[in-house]
Amino acid sequence: MKKFLQKVKACGAAVKRFTGRCAAVLKKWSEGCSKTMEKPVAFMNRFSLVFHALMSAGIYFIMEAMSRHSIPEAWNFLIGSPKVYAYNTFMIFMTFMIVYLFRRRIFVRLLITAFWIYLGYMNGTILSSRVTPFTGQDLHLITDALDVVGLYMSPMKLITQVGGVLLAIAALVLLWRYAPKYQKKIKWPLSIAGVIIVPVLFAGSTKLCLEQRVLSTYFGNIAFAYQDYGLPYCFFCSLLATGMSEPYDYSKDTIDKIVEDDKQTALSEDNDTEKPNILMLQLETFFDPTTVEWLEFSEDPIPNFHRLMQEYSSGAYKVPSVGAGTANTEFESITGMNLRYFGPGEYPYKTILKKTTCESVAYDLRNLGYATHAIHNNKATFYSRADVFKNLGFDTYTSKEYMDVSNTTANGWLKDEILVDQILDNLKSTARQDFIYTISVQGHGEYPTEKVLEDPAIKVTGAATEEKNNQWEYYVNQLHEMDQFVADLIDALDNFGEKYVLVMYGDHLPTLGLTVEDVTNRYLFDTSYVIVDNMGLEKVDQTLCSYQIAAEVLDKVNIHTGTMMQYHQNRRKTKWYLQDMELLQYDLLYGKKYAYGDDGTTPFETIDMQMGIHQPEITRVISLPDENKVYVFGSNFTTASKIYINDEWQNTKFISNHVLQVKKVKLTEDALVSVKQLAPGKAKRVLSEGNTMMYVAPVAEEETGETNESGDTTDMEETDGTTDTGSEETTGTAPADSEAEGTGAAQ
């Protein structure tokens, strides 16, 4: 530690010397500029608008080169779409108008330049690891990104990135202090007029470009939109345009007409028929790798999925994203709503669904008496699921914090095989029919470029470089294990003995640089689905969109309920299907909710959702005062389980699912001991908690001849927190002798 502190001190001294020298240089430059640069500065000030225009064009070219990872591609864009290029240049030029309101004009120019260049850098960096570009909605995902950044960047790369940002900030601070100032008197009327007039002209040019179809407000494919309309325009569209705009012809009469026929169909439903358990399984980054034309495999990487597609209803599954956006495929699959009507690049999980309920297949089945469950072998708060699932109709949500996290992939994701037992636990937890929505995580990137699998089950060849081949081989072997998990799950469901329908699908393609020319179907927004059952349902192969899958599954088992579900079942092949879907979707989420009746209120309330099926349970507390240790014995403990003493968090060591330990603590008489499940993070968000025990010190053996080991438990209300949290995962070994002298019992 002493050496480390000395290195930190030496590093601080070096930084101080460097900044001091930079400050001296800048100060000298500032003092000299007034003489040597007097004429050039006067000339540039006189024609500053022209120089701003040239700077804007240059900055935009750099942004596009970074985004497209190619200078020639940026040049081709300039030549091929000069109007779009000019429009985006005008947007950058508009931001330079604020320079005229400051005396520190060099600093302000550099600050604006740094903003735009960094935006291009961020987009290029993100596009190197996923197909979806950098959008305004990514800013809502910053906390989730920080949680997984270690899985995508090496420590050295992360340190370099952070160091670069800090260095840039330091440079800007020095420029603010020492850069030359504008010496003449600011012409405030002219400056303010320019700041007002240029944005007005820009608004007019925007309207003109939209009318002439140079630009568009609809992004059917946001990745292609960035290519066609440019980074600045698309980014700010995604930042400012969220939610849904009111469609043309939206009215009560229009909505009543749309839902009238659907309600008649629901009335004819046979509700006396016994309904099966319904399960939806979203497989992370799962698709058929044999569709990549240049890849070769030592054997079929997903034999079980291929067999199931031959035996049961299956087909192409059209998803809204590529390389990322799991939550958006999830949103469409659960709600039956189409993301194309939302803002470009929007994640409803991060916007509307955090504050309002939304009709979903879970709510619809819950109204029919189903118990509704969500399962995910990743952290509870990722994509805000711990909050969103309450507004989607789920009774319970079992996340990674309630699972054994020991079996992970080489890049740190929990393997999917653990989900078999989790699904069975959910089925056993109620006597009713169950709806279970499961999200897997094993196939998640980033995929290592070095060879990490010594003896892979599937050997892969055909990629352009050794690094790419290593990535594909690693990824395909994860798919192979996920394929085996699928087979194990079906065996478990068959042995469980209840009727079921299980639909499985991939959420998107991987981030491995695929283009439309690489895959046999020439389309990057297709995965595959299969609907497995033990009821003898008719096999029907067809292409489905992710917002159609839930309605299709319900239709197969003769369930015709729910506004969106009925709509898809009755209108999927009709003429005005997409137009009326937009009207109905707007009405349910943002409009007056005419579909629910004249009172205009939604019938769906936020669920008092239970986190986890099994809660931590304390059976005994032992204190070793001589060692300053406390052991808590019980069941259902995980690495997310943390001991609280008198409602104060303790630094807990996970030993096993039956034993937890706290060091440097002495229990006092009547201390209240509880175990709570915490989500990762510094906020210590409590997901749920089990029972509480009151500690009673043991009676000395000399007086009683025995130790009191009886105990009663006091049930505590389950807590469902609302802010982010954290806990440190630790491991250890159990005490050798839990009956040692000096231990105590709990009461």
XYZ file of C-alpha atoms in Angstrom:
747
model
C 0.000 0.000 0.000
C 2.879 2.364 0.845
C 4.487 1.839 -2.566
C 1.144 2.342 -4.253
C 0.614 5.647 -2.431
C 4.103 6.743 -3.422
C 3.333 5.981 -7.083
C 0.060 7.911 -6.862
C 1.886 10.858 -5.302
C 4.565 10.759 -8.006
C 1.903 10.549 -10.713
C 0.107 13.550 -9.189
C 3.336 15.521 -9.139
C 3.980 14.679 -12.796
C 0.500 15.796 -13.768
C 0.994 19.010 -11.804
C 4.278 19.698 -13.607
C 2.695 18.966 -16.986
C -0.284 21.250 -16.396
C 2.032 23.944 -15.091
C 4.117 23.837 -18.241
C 1.004 23.859 -20.413
C -0.321 26.844 -18.478
C 2.973 28.691 -18.958
C 2.977 27.994 -22.691
C -0.625 29.090 -23.049
C -0.002 32.224 -21.002
C 2.981 33.126 -23.160
C 0.936 32.364 -26.278
C -1.903 34.526 -24.989
C 0.420 37.448 -24.302
C 2.136 37.137 -27.680
C -1.034 36.734 -29.727
C -2.074 40.314 -29.217
C 0.989 41.464 -31.209
C 2.017 38.742 -33.664
C -1.531 37.606 -34.471
C -3.152 41.012 -34.553
C -3.658 41.194 -38.320
C -4.607 37.515 -38.892
C -7.072 37.652 -35.989
C -8.604 40.875 -37.338
C -8.992 39.239 -40.754
C -10.598 36.098 -39.295
C -12.930 38.156 -37.135
C -14.050 40.117 -40.194
C -14.884 36.924 -42.105
C -15.738 34.750 -39.107
C -19.038 33.545 -40.588
C -17.197 32.163 -43.603
C -14.633 30.454 -41.400
C -17.426 29.015 -39.227
C -19.074 27.574 -42.333
C -15.800 25.980 -43.475
C -15.129 24.654 -39.969
C -18.628 23.179 -39.817
C -18.174 21.372 -43.138
C -14.810 20.008 -41.986
C -16.099 18.929 -38.593
C -19.031 17.151 -40.193
C -16.738 15.309 -42.603
C -14.657 14.068 -39.657
C -17.828 12.938 -37.851
C -19.039 10.920 -40.827
C -15.588 9.408 -41.379
C -15.552 8.268 -37.755
C -19.100 6.919 -37.963
C -18.541 5.073 -41.233
C -15.035 3.945 -40.236
C -13.852 5.124 -43.636
C -12.712 8.423 -45.180
C -13.691 7.285 -48.716
C -17.186 6.355 -47.467
C -17.551 9.822 -45.923
C -16.478 11.367 -49.244
C -18.972 9.220 -51.158
C -21.697 10.419 -48.792
C -20.725 14.058 -49.414
C -20.815 13.569 -53.209
C -23.907 11.331 -53.240
C -26.075 13.353 -50.831
C -24.931 16.992 -51.045
C -28.255 18.382 -49.760
C -28.175 16.191 -46.658
C -24.512 17.072 -46.147
C -25.292 20.787 -46.442
C -28.204 20.491 -44.013
C -26.114 18.803 -41.307
C -23.322 21.308 -41.893
C -25.878 24.086 -41.362
C -26.886 22.469 -38.047
C -23.279 22.560 -36.836
C -22.848 26.113 -38.158
C -25.912 27.190 -36.166
C -24.259 26.115 -32.904
C -21.259 28.353 -33.641
C -23.484 31.443 -33.495
C -23.286 31.475 -29.697
C -19.567 32.317 -30.063
C -20.556 35.954 -30.668
C -21.994 36.221 -27.158
C -18.602 35.615 -25.483
C -15.210 37.280 -25.300
C -13.471 33.894 -24.884
C -14.290 33.003 -28.468
C -11.392 30.626 -29.056
C -12.412 28.602 -26.036
C -16.097 28.498 -27.056
C -15.192 27.470 -30.623
C -13.015 24.655 -29.349
C -15.704 23.565 -26.888
C -18.313 23.347 -29.670
C -15.833 21.551 -31.932
C -15.022 19.054 -29.155
C -18.729 18.323 -28.669
C -19.349 17.462 -32.310
C -16.125 15.486 -32.750
C -16.849 13.500 -29.592
C -20.359 12.753 -30.852
C -18.821 11.313 -34.027
C -16.286 9.365 -31.981
C -19.006 7.897 -29.733
C -21.085 6.832 -32.709
C -18.100 5.219 -34.417
C -17.098 3.414 -31.231
C -20.601 2.084 -30.621
C -20.975 0.989 -34.247
C -17.785 -1.035 -33.880
C -19.520 -3.250 -31.305
C -23.150 -3.186 -32.448
C -25.204 -2.435 -35.542
C -27.444 0.167 -33.902
C -25.873 3.675 -33.883
C -25.571 6.046 -30.935
C -28.980 7.558 -30.175
C -30.414 9.977 -27.674
C -32.080 7.051 -25.922
C -28.645 5.588 -25.142
C -28.261 8.419 -22.644
C -31.107 6.816 -20.660
C -29.093 3.576 -20.593
C -25.936 5.098 -19.150
C -26.336 3.329 -15.783
C -26.835 -0.035 -17.495
C -23.831 0.642 -19.724
C -21.635 1.354 -16.698
C -22.685 -1.976 -15.183
C -21.465 -3.987 -18.184
C -18.617 -1.803 -19.481
C -16.094 -4.157 -17.884
C -17.358 -6.971 -20.094
C -16.710 -4.950 -23.256
C -13.459 -3.137 -22.424
C -10.197 -4.352 -20.956
C -9.041 -2.469 -17.827
C -6.240 -0.827 -19.834
C -8.627 0.332 -22.574
C -11.056 1.630 -19.969
C -8.278 3.538 -18.196
C -7.150 4.975 -21.542
C -10.684 6.129 -22.356
C -11.184 7.748 -18.954
C -7.716 9.300 -19.111
C -8.469 10.774 -22.529
C -11.666 12.376 -21.261
C -9.902 13.816 -18.198
C -7.090 15.153 -20.367
C -9.591 16.840 -22.676
C -11.358 18.429 -19.708
C -8.020 19.672 -18.342
C -7.136 21.172 -21.743
C -10.459 22.998 -21.898
C -9.961 24.386 -18.388
C -6.528 25.703 -19.353
C -7.905 27.210 -22.544
C -10.672 28.907 -20.586
C -8.094 30.507 -18.373
C -5.312 31.380 -20.803
C -6.690 31.502 -24.359
C -6.774 35.003 -25.937
C -9.969 36.993 -25.538
C -11.859 39.102 -28.059
C -10.593 42.628 -27.462
C -13.174 44.741 -29.260
C -16.552 45.748 -27.957
C -19.248 43.078 -28.428
C -22.008 44.316 -30.714
C -24.856 42.931 -28.681
C -27.799 43.818 -30.972
C -26.073 42.225 -33.968
C -24.908 39.179 -31.987
C -28.328 38.507 -30.478
C -29.982 39.001 -33.857
C -27.646 36.388 -35.356
C -28.384 33.906 -32.556
C -32.111 34.313 -33.304
C -32.140 34.608 -37.103
C -29.898 31.620 -37.905
C -32.042 29.107 -35.936
C -35.144 30.525 -37.636
C -33.509 29.984 -41.020
C -32.474 26.498 -39.923
C -36.081 25.684 -38.933
C -37.219 26.854 -42.362
C -34.602 24.714 -44.090
C -35.713 21.717 -42.008
C -39.299 22.160 -43.122
C -38.214 22.548 -46.733
C -36.028 19.423 -46.606
C -38.880 17.395 -45.126
C -41.327 18.629 -47.757
C -38.896 17.768 -50.556
C -38.141 14.384 -48.929
C -34.474 15.215 -48.497
C -35.074 14.209 -44.855
C -37.655 12.022 -43.151
C -39.170 11.891 -39.674
C -39.801 8.154 -39.917
C -36.868 5.803 -39.446
C -37.943 2.305 -40.451
C -34.391 1.182 -39.797
C -32.424 3.564 -37.623
C -29.051 2.207 -38.765
C -29.939 2.909 -42.386
C -31.401 6.301 -41.413
C -28.040 7.403 -39.982
C -26.433 6.372 -43.265
C -29.023 8.267 -45.325
C -29.696 11.398 -43.257
C -26.488 11.929 -41.298
C -25.431 11.682 -37.667
C -26.346 15.194 -36.360
C -29.914 15.154 -37.701
C -30.654 11.562 -36.677
C -29.105 11.877 -33.213
C -31.156 14.937 -32.294
C -34.294 13.365 -33.743
C -33.747 10.389 -31.448
C -33.048 12.705 -28.514
C -36.068 14.994 -28.939
C -38.665 12.794 -30.647
C -39.897 10.283 -28.058
C -43.243 8.648 -27.505
C -45.947 8.694 -30.179
C -47.448 11.602 -32.048
C -51.223 11.683 -32.394
C -52.085 9.905 -35.657
C -54.303 11.392 -38.310
C -58.028 10.699 -37.795
C -57.658 9.797 -34.122
C -61.091 9.977 -32.458
C -63.484 7.988 -30.284
C -65.503 6.894 -33.291
C -62.401 5.613 -35.064
C -61.216 3.606 -32.041
C -64.710 2.238 -31.356
C -64.914 1.001 -34.923
C -61.517 -0.704 -34.657
C -62.278 -2.610 -31.447
C -65.968 -3.418 -32.057
C -65.411 -6.580 -34.107
C -62.632 -7.749 -31.796
C -64.918 -7.604 -28.760
C -67.513 -9.727 -30.552
C -64.884 -12.405 -31.140
C -63.915 -12.400 -27.462
C -67.544 -12.978 -26.434
C -67.621 -16.208 -28.443
C -64.544 -17.647 -26.703
C -64.907 -21.069 -25.079
C -63.836 -20.295 -21.520
C -64.689 -23.769 -20.236
C -61.758 -25.400 -21.998
C -58.824 -26.175 -19.723
C -56.005 -23.818 -20.585
C -52.334 -24.838 -20.676
C -49.331 -23.236 -19.055
C -47.961 -20.679 -21.519
C -44.245 -20.019 -21.625
C -42.281 -17.519 -23.708
C -38.507 -17.897 -23.876
C -36.445 -15.066 -25.350
C -32.979 -16.387 -26.204
C -30.218 -13.790 -26.051
C -28.543 -13.179 -29.447
C -29.822 -16.522 -30.770
C -30.066 -17.142 -34.495
C -29.178 -19.872 -36.972
C -25.431 -19.461 -37.701
C -25.667 -21.869 -40.640
C -27.344 -19.017 -42.552
C -23.971 -17.192 -42.668
C -22.757 -18.157 -46.115
C -19.011 -18.291 -45.479
C -18.967 -20.048 -42.092
C -18.237 -23.778 -41.825
C -18.884 -25.991 -38.795
C -17.564 -29.338 -37.633
C -21.197 -30.354 -36.958
C -24.661 -28.831 -36.671
C -24.305 -26.162 -33.930
C -28.019 -26.118 -32.999
C -29.372 -29.616 -33.775
C -32.208 -29.512 -31.235
C -33.604 -26.207 -32.471
C -33.435 -27.427 -36.067
C -35.280 -30.624 -35.119
C -37.966 -28.703 -33.242
C -38.513 -26.399 -36.221
C -39.142 -29.479 -38.363
C -41.677 -30.911 -35.894
C -43.558 -27.823 -34.625
C -44.884 -24.473 -35.859
C -41.934 -22.283 -36.727
C -40.571 -19.665 -39.089
C -38.685 -16.392 -39.421
C -39.049 -13.942 -36.532
C -38.846 -10.256 -37.518
C -37.321 -8.206 -34.701
C -36.890 -4.410 -34.334
C -33.120 -4.318 -33.777
C -29.755 -5.798 -34.683
C -26.799 -6.389 -32.384
C -28.479 -4.763 -29.373
C -31.910 -3.696 -28.134
C -33.003 -6.842 -26.276
C -35.584 -4.850 -24.314
C -37.267 -3.622 -27.487
C -37.815 -7.115 -28.893
C -39.070 -7.989 -25.431
C -41.446 -5.019 -25.399
C -42.992 -5.929 -28.748
C -43.307 -9.616 -27.829
C -45.053 -8.922 -24.497
C -47.313 -6.016 -25.482
C -48.117 -6.687 -29.142
C -47.140 -3.077 -29.915
C -44.991 -1.900 -32.805
C -41.861 0.135 -32.072
C -41.913 1.800 -35.483
C -44.501 4.260 -34.127
C -42.255 5.429 -31.281
C -39.419 7.920 -31.474
C -36.342 6.777 -33.421
C -34.156 4.540 -31.291
C -36.517 4.783 -28.319
C -36.582 2.242 -25.488
C -40.107 2.315 -23.979
C -38.672 0.554 -20.914
C -36.724 3.758 -20.256
C -39.535 6.208 -21.045
C -43.301 5.601 -20.924
C -43.255 2.230 -19.113
C -41.382 3.607 -16.115
C -44.377 5.763 -15.225
C -47.492 4.062 -16.569
C -49.025 0.633 -17.022
C -49.344 -0.937 -20.442
C -51.722 -3.689 -21.492
C -49.762 -6.867 -22.193
C -50.161 -10.608 -22.606
C -49.310 -10.896 -18.893
C -52.174 -8.597 -17.868
C -54.540 -10.364 -20.289
C -53.758 -13.834 -18.941
C -53.799 -12.566 -15.367
C -57.412 -11.498 -15.943
C -58.163 -15.098 -16.929
C -56.770 -16.421 -13.654
C -53.208 -17.150 -14.703
C -50.280 -16.536 -12.359
C -47.750 -14.401 -14.238
C -43.991 -14.691 -13.800
C -40.863 -13.153 -15.311
C -37.414 -14.753 -15.100
C -34.030 -13.356 -16.161
C -30.541 -14.657 -15.340
C -29.155 -11.127 -15.267
C -29.435 -8.303 -12.728
C -32.944 -7.211 -11.758
C -32.510 -3.540 -12.617
C -31.011 -3.975 -16.106
C -33.221 -2.039 -18.562
C -35.227 -0.969 -15.455
C -37.024 -4.337 -15.480
C -37.570 -4.367 -11.698
C -39.758 -1.282 -12.169
C -41.154 -1.925 -15.644
C -42.424 -5.464 -15.033
C -44.769 -4.090 -12.349
C -46.399 -2.063 -15.100
C -46.621 -5.017 -17.477
C -48.697 -7.281 -15.241
C -46.192 -9.690 -13.677
C -46.899 -11.151 -10.232
C -43.302 -12.252 -9.651
C -39.893 -11.515 -11.100
C -36.945 -13.831 -10.453
C -33.633 -12.268 -11.415
C -29.953 -13.164 -11.073
C -29.976 -12.005 -7.456
C -32.037 -15.114 -6.582
C -29.835 -17.601 -8.446
C -26.576 -19.502 -8.046
C -24.141 -17.400 -10.064
C -21.192 -19.813 -10.065
C -21.603 -21.167 -13.613
C -20.719 -18.396 -16.045
C -19.321 -18.046 -19.556
C -15.754 -16.938 -20.261
C -16.970 -13.351 -20.708
C -18.901 -13.333 -17.422
C -22.541 -14.008 -18.327
C -24.571 -16.527 -16.333
C -25.232 -19.701 -18.319
C -28.801 -20.469 -19.357
C -28.942 -24.022 -17.991
C -29.831 -22.577 -14.587
C -33.157 -21.418 -16.021
C -34.597 -24.952 -16.191
C -34.906 -25.211 -12.404
C -36.059 -21.598 -12.153
C -38.920 -22.224 -14.599
C -39.954 -25.400 -12.752
C -39.897 -23.533 -9.425
C -42.257 -20.941 -10.887
C -44.601 -23.654 -12.162
C -44.629 -25.344 -8.755
C -45.246 -22.090 -6.888
C -48.966 -21.926 -7.745
C -51.852 -24.342 -8.254
C -53.134 -22.241 -11.162
C -52.094 -22.122 -14.783
C -48.926 -20.114 -15.219
C -47.657 -17.630 -17.761
C -43.857 -17.450 -17.617
C -41.777 -14.990 -19.616
C -38.078 -15.919 -19.499
C -35.168 -13.870 -20.828
C -31.854 -15.682 -21.239
C -28.408 -14.038 -21.243
C -25.737 -16.614 -22.158
C -25.341 -15.560 -25.788
C -24.544 -11.947 -24.866
C -21.382 -10.288 -26.265
C -18.671 -9.063 -26.232
C -17.053 -12.092 -27.914
C -13.315 -12.551 -27.236
C -10.929 -12.193 -30.170
C -8.387 -14.498 -28.536
C -8.928 -18.272 -28.381
C -10.460 -19.021 -24.955
C -12.017 -22.442 -25.683
C -9.328 -25.120 -25.558
C -11.449 -27.956 -26.943
C -14.662 -26.479 -28.396
C -17.567 -28.810 -29.103
C -18.107 -27.020 -32.429
C -15.088 -26.058 -34.487
C -15.702 -23.031 -36.723
C -13.792 -21.897 -39.803
C -14.344 -19.444 -42.633
C -14.043 -16.006 -41.034
C -11.741 -13.432 -42.638
C -9.182 -13.247 -39.800
C -8.060 -15.402 -36.909
C -9.518 -12.902 -34.436
C -12.907 -12.960 -36.176
C -12.816 -16.745 -36.330
C -12.144 -16.892 -32.575
C -15.151 -14.657 -31.979
C -17.397 -16.784 -34.157
C -16.177 -20.027 -32.603
C -16.780 -18.708 -29.092
C -20.234 -17.390 -30.006
C -21.320 -20.548 -31.866
C -20.327 -22.718 -28.917
C -22.475 -20.571 -26.652
C -25.346 -21.175 -29.088
C -24.601 -24.910 -28.927
C -24.938 -24.889 -25.127
C -28.110 -22.802 -25.353
C -29.471 -25.355 -27.821
C -28.858 -28.107 -25.260
C -30.576 -25.984 -22.605
C -33.634 -25.817 -24.882
C -33.716 -29.619 -25.129
C -33.304 -30.002 -21.343
C -36.114 -27.529 -20.723
C -38.534 -29.391 -22.992
C -37.678 -32.701 -21.297
C -38.330 -31.096 -17.914
C -41.684 -29.676 -19.045
C -42.728 -33.032 -20.506
C -41.881 -34.738 -17.206
C -43.702 -32.078 -15.188
C -46.984 -33.532 -16.391
C -49.037 -30.418 -17.171
C -50.194 -29.123 -20.535
C -47.966 -26.416 -21.917
C -47.175 -24.270 -24.924
C -43.627 -22.962 -25.186
C -42.595 -20.371 -27.774
C -38.857 -19.711 -28.184
C -37.122 -17.099 -30.325
C -33.951 -15.070 -30.652
C -34.029 -11.370 -29.796
C -31.523 -10.168 -32.429
C -28.436 -11.096 -34.439
C -24.966 -10.815 -32.871
C -22.582 -7.855 -33.105
C -20.078 -9.552 -35.365
C -20.034 -7.224 -38.354
C -22.616 -9.051 -40.434
C -24.010 -7.376 -43.536
C -27.000 -8.327 -45.670
C -24.638 -9.933 -48.195
C -23.361 -12.354 -45.530
C -26.652 -14.115 -44.732
C -28.701 -16.332 -47.027
C -31.968 -14.424 -46.561
C -30.260 -11.037 -47.189
C -31.931 -9.513 -44.130
C -30.429 -8.723 -40.714
C -33.664 -8.296 -38.757
C -34.707 -11.967 -38.840
C -34.093 -14.580 -36.175
C -36.144 -17.792 -35.807
C -38.999 -18.948 -33.593
C -40.590 -22.303 -32.771
C -43.801 -23.055 -30.831
C -43.478 -26.359 -28.937
C -46.395 -28.014 -27.113
C -47.550 -31.329 -25.636
C -51.154 -30.867 -26.797
C -50.873 -31.936 -30.421
C -51.389 -28.469 -31.897
C -51.383 -28.226 -35.676
C -48.051 -27.307 -37.257
C -48.271 -24.007 -39.149
C -45.105 -22.449 -40.557
C -45.175 -18.709 -41.216
C -43.174 -15.535 -40.775
C -44.164 -13.506 -37.712
C -43.183 -10.103 -36.380
C -42.247 -9.941 -32.712
C -45.378 -7.899 -31.941
C -47.532 -10.736 -33.361
C -46.125 -13.730 -31.496
C -48.147 -13.507 -28.262
C -51.449 -13.181 -30.140
C -50.509 -16.167 -32.317
C -49.771 -18.357 -29.290
C -53.016 -17.361 -27.565
C -54.960 -18.036 -30.742
C -53.530 -21.558 -30.932
C -54.988 -22.370 -27.493
C -58.310 -20.612 -28.185
C -57.714 -17.576 -26.001
C -59.138 -14.394 -27.506
C -58.736 -11.672 -24.928
C -56.892 -8.375 -24.648
C -57.178 -5.342 -26.886
C -53.933 -5.763 -28.837
C -54.114 -9.561 -28.807
C -57.615 -9.564 -30.325
C -56.559 -6.955 -32.847
C -53.689 -9.052 -34.185
C -55.786 -12.204 -34.244
C -58.570 -10.571 -36.272
C -56.811 -7.951 -38.385
C -53.338 -9.286 -39.245
C -54.131 -9.939 -42.888
C -56.469 -7.019 -43.516
C -55.848 -3.909 -45.633
C -55.523 -1.197 -42.968
C -53.752 -3.398 -40.426
C -50.704 -1.203 -39.758
C -52.544 2.132 -39.919
C -55.235 1.047 -37.454
C -52.607 -0.550 -35.210
C -50.940 2.842 -34.841
C -54.264 4.441 -33.871
C -55.045 1.718 -31.337
C -51.557 1.708 -29.886
C -51.587 5.489 -29.466
C -54.982 5.327 -27.760
C -53.858 2.709 -25.218
C -50.570 4.373 -24.242
C -50.806 8.105 -24.950
C -54.369 8.880 -25.981
C -57.715 9.090 -24.206
C -58.076 5.300 -23.883
C -61.357 5.152 -25.778
C -60.791 1.420 -26.266
C -61.438 0.892 -22.542
C -64.763 2.720 -22.435
C -66.228 6.175 -22.105
C -64.534 6.977 -18.783
C -61.124 7.038 -20.479
C -59.258 5.192 -17.732
C -57.108 2.116 -18.013
C -58.321 -1.008 -16.161
C -54.723 -2.030 -15.434
C -53.051 -1.111 -12.168
C -49.411 -1.382 -11.175
C -48.799 -4.821 -9.669
C -47.409 -5.284 -6.167
C -44.822 -7.554 -7.725
C -42.875 -10.048 -5.636
C -39.163 -10.310 -6.344
C -38.101 -13.949 -6.372
C -40.079 -17.114 -5.730
C -37.987 -18.199 -2.732
C -37.035 -15.652 -0.075
C -34.028 -15.913 2.239
C -35.007 -17.618 5.480
C -33.027 -17.491 8.722
C -33.157 -20.558 10.960
C -30.305 -19.781 13.336
C -27.850 -17.031 14.288
C -24.515 -17.831 15.932
C -22.195 -15.242 17.434
C -18.495 -15.836 18.114
C -17.632 -12.818 20.270
C -14.000 -13.861 20.757
C -13.518 -13.777 16.987
C -15.860 -10.850 16.287
C -17.811 -12.996 13.823
C -21.477 -13.708 13.284
C -22.837 -16.640 11.265
C -26.379 -16.707 9.918
C -27.782 -20.116 8.970
C -30.828 -20.686 6.834
C -31.836 -21.303 3.223
C -32.178 -19.592 -0.153
C -29.082 -17.432 0.350
C -27.214 -16.118 -2.706
C -24.308 -13.764 -3.311
C -26.890 -10.947 -3.337
C -27.985 -11.797 0.233
C -26.821 -9.248 2.781
C -27.149 -9.386 6.551
C -28.790 -6.465 8.346
C -28.402 -6.015 12.115
C -30.936 -3.658 13.660
C -31.760 -2.643 10.075
C -28.163 -1.620 9.324
C -26.337 -3.097 6.328
C -23.379 -5.330 7.106
C -20.456 -6.268 4.873
C -21.588 -9.839 4.279
C -19.529 -12.816 3.145
C -21.410 -15.458 1.160
C -20.298 -18.949 2.192
C -23.070 -21.141 0.796
C -26.781 -21.022 0.121
C -27.216 -21.989 3.796
C -24.537 -19.861 5.507
C -23.623 -16.155 5.584
C -20.903 -14.507 7.653
C -20.191 -11.053 9.067
C -16.830 -10.114 10.575
C -15.902 -7.453 13.127
C -19.352 -7.510 14.692
C -20.539 -8.418 18.183
C -24.220 -9.106 18.640
C -25.939 -7.488 21.581
C -28.884 -8.941 23.437
C -32.185 -8.617 21.495
C -30.409 -7.516 18.274
C -32.651 -7.918 15.218
C -31.027 -9.914 12.426
C -32.447 -10.111 8.904
C -31.264 -11.037 5.414
C -32.188 -8.916 2.408
C -31.639 -9.397 -1.312
C -29.886 -6.388 -2.833
C -29.443 -5.340 -6.436
C -25.853 -4.447 -7.443
C -24.825 -0.820 -7.016
C -23.901 1.690 -4.375
C -27.492 2.655 -3.587
C -28.142 -0.703 -1.867
C -31.580 -1.165 -3.367
C -33.534 -3.786 -1.439
C -35.330 -6.161 -3.776
C -36.912 -8.300 -1.048
C -36.236 -9.727 2.400
C -37.095 -12.776 4.438
C -37.820 -13.256 8.117
C -36.203 -11.460 11.060
C -34.769 -13.055 14.194
C -34.100 -11.538 17.597
C -30.751 -12.642 18.949
C -30.675 -14.025 22.483
C -27.291 -14.694 24.055
C -26.796 -18.330 25.134
C -27.200 -19.210 28.794
C -23.901 -20.254 30.379
C -23.517 -24.061 30.578
C -22.327 -23.862 34.200
C -25.758 -22.547 35.188
C -28.071 -24.521 32.941
C -26.055 -27.483 31.704
C -27.160 -26.861 28.115
C -27.394 -24.193 25.487
C -30.754 -22.825 24.459
C -31.072 -23.564 20.748
C -34.730 -22.913 20.252
C -35.879 -20.011 18.148
C -38.944 -18.382 16.748
C -39.057 -16.356 13.571
C -40.853 -13.133 12.994
C -42.124 -12.610 9.497
C -41.244 -9.340 7.859
C -43.161 -7.686 5.081
C -41.532 -8.113 1.714
C -39.885 -4.909 0.618
C -39.790 -3.720 -2.967
C -37.368 -0.815 -3.371
C -37.432 2.020 -5.879
C -33.831 3.199 -6.141
C -30.651 1.633 -7.433
C -28.537 -0.475 -5.062
C -25.523 -2.439 -4.572
C -23.743 -5.193 -2.849
C -20.333 -6.749 -3.026
C -20.271 -10.421 -3.957
C -17.864 -12.427 -1.830
C -17.184 -16.093 -1.251
C -15.723 -18.097 1.554
C -15.770 -21.341 3.514
C -18.165 -22.460 6.212
C -17.103 -22.572 9.864
C -15.715 -25.938 10.855
C -17.727 -26.218 14.062
C -21.050 -24.415 14.302
C -21.586 -25.717 17.841
C -18.414 -24.130 19.246
C -18.362 -22.836 22.793
C -19.459 -19.243 23.090
C -22.020 -19.402 20.268
C -25.537 -18.169 20.665
C -28.994 -18.962 19.425
C -31.621 -16.818 17.812
C -35.106 -16.300 19.028
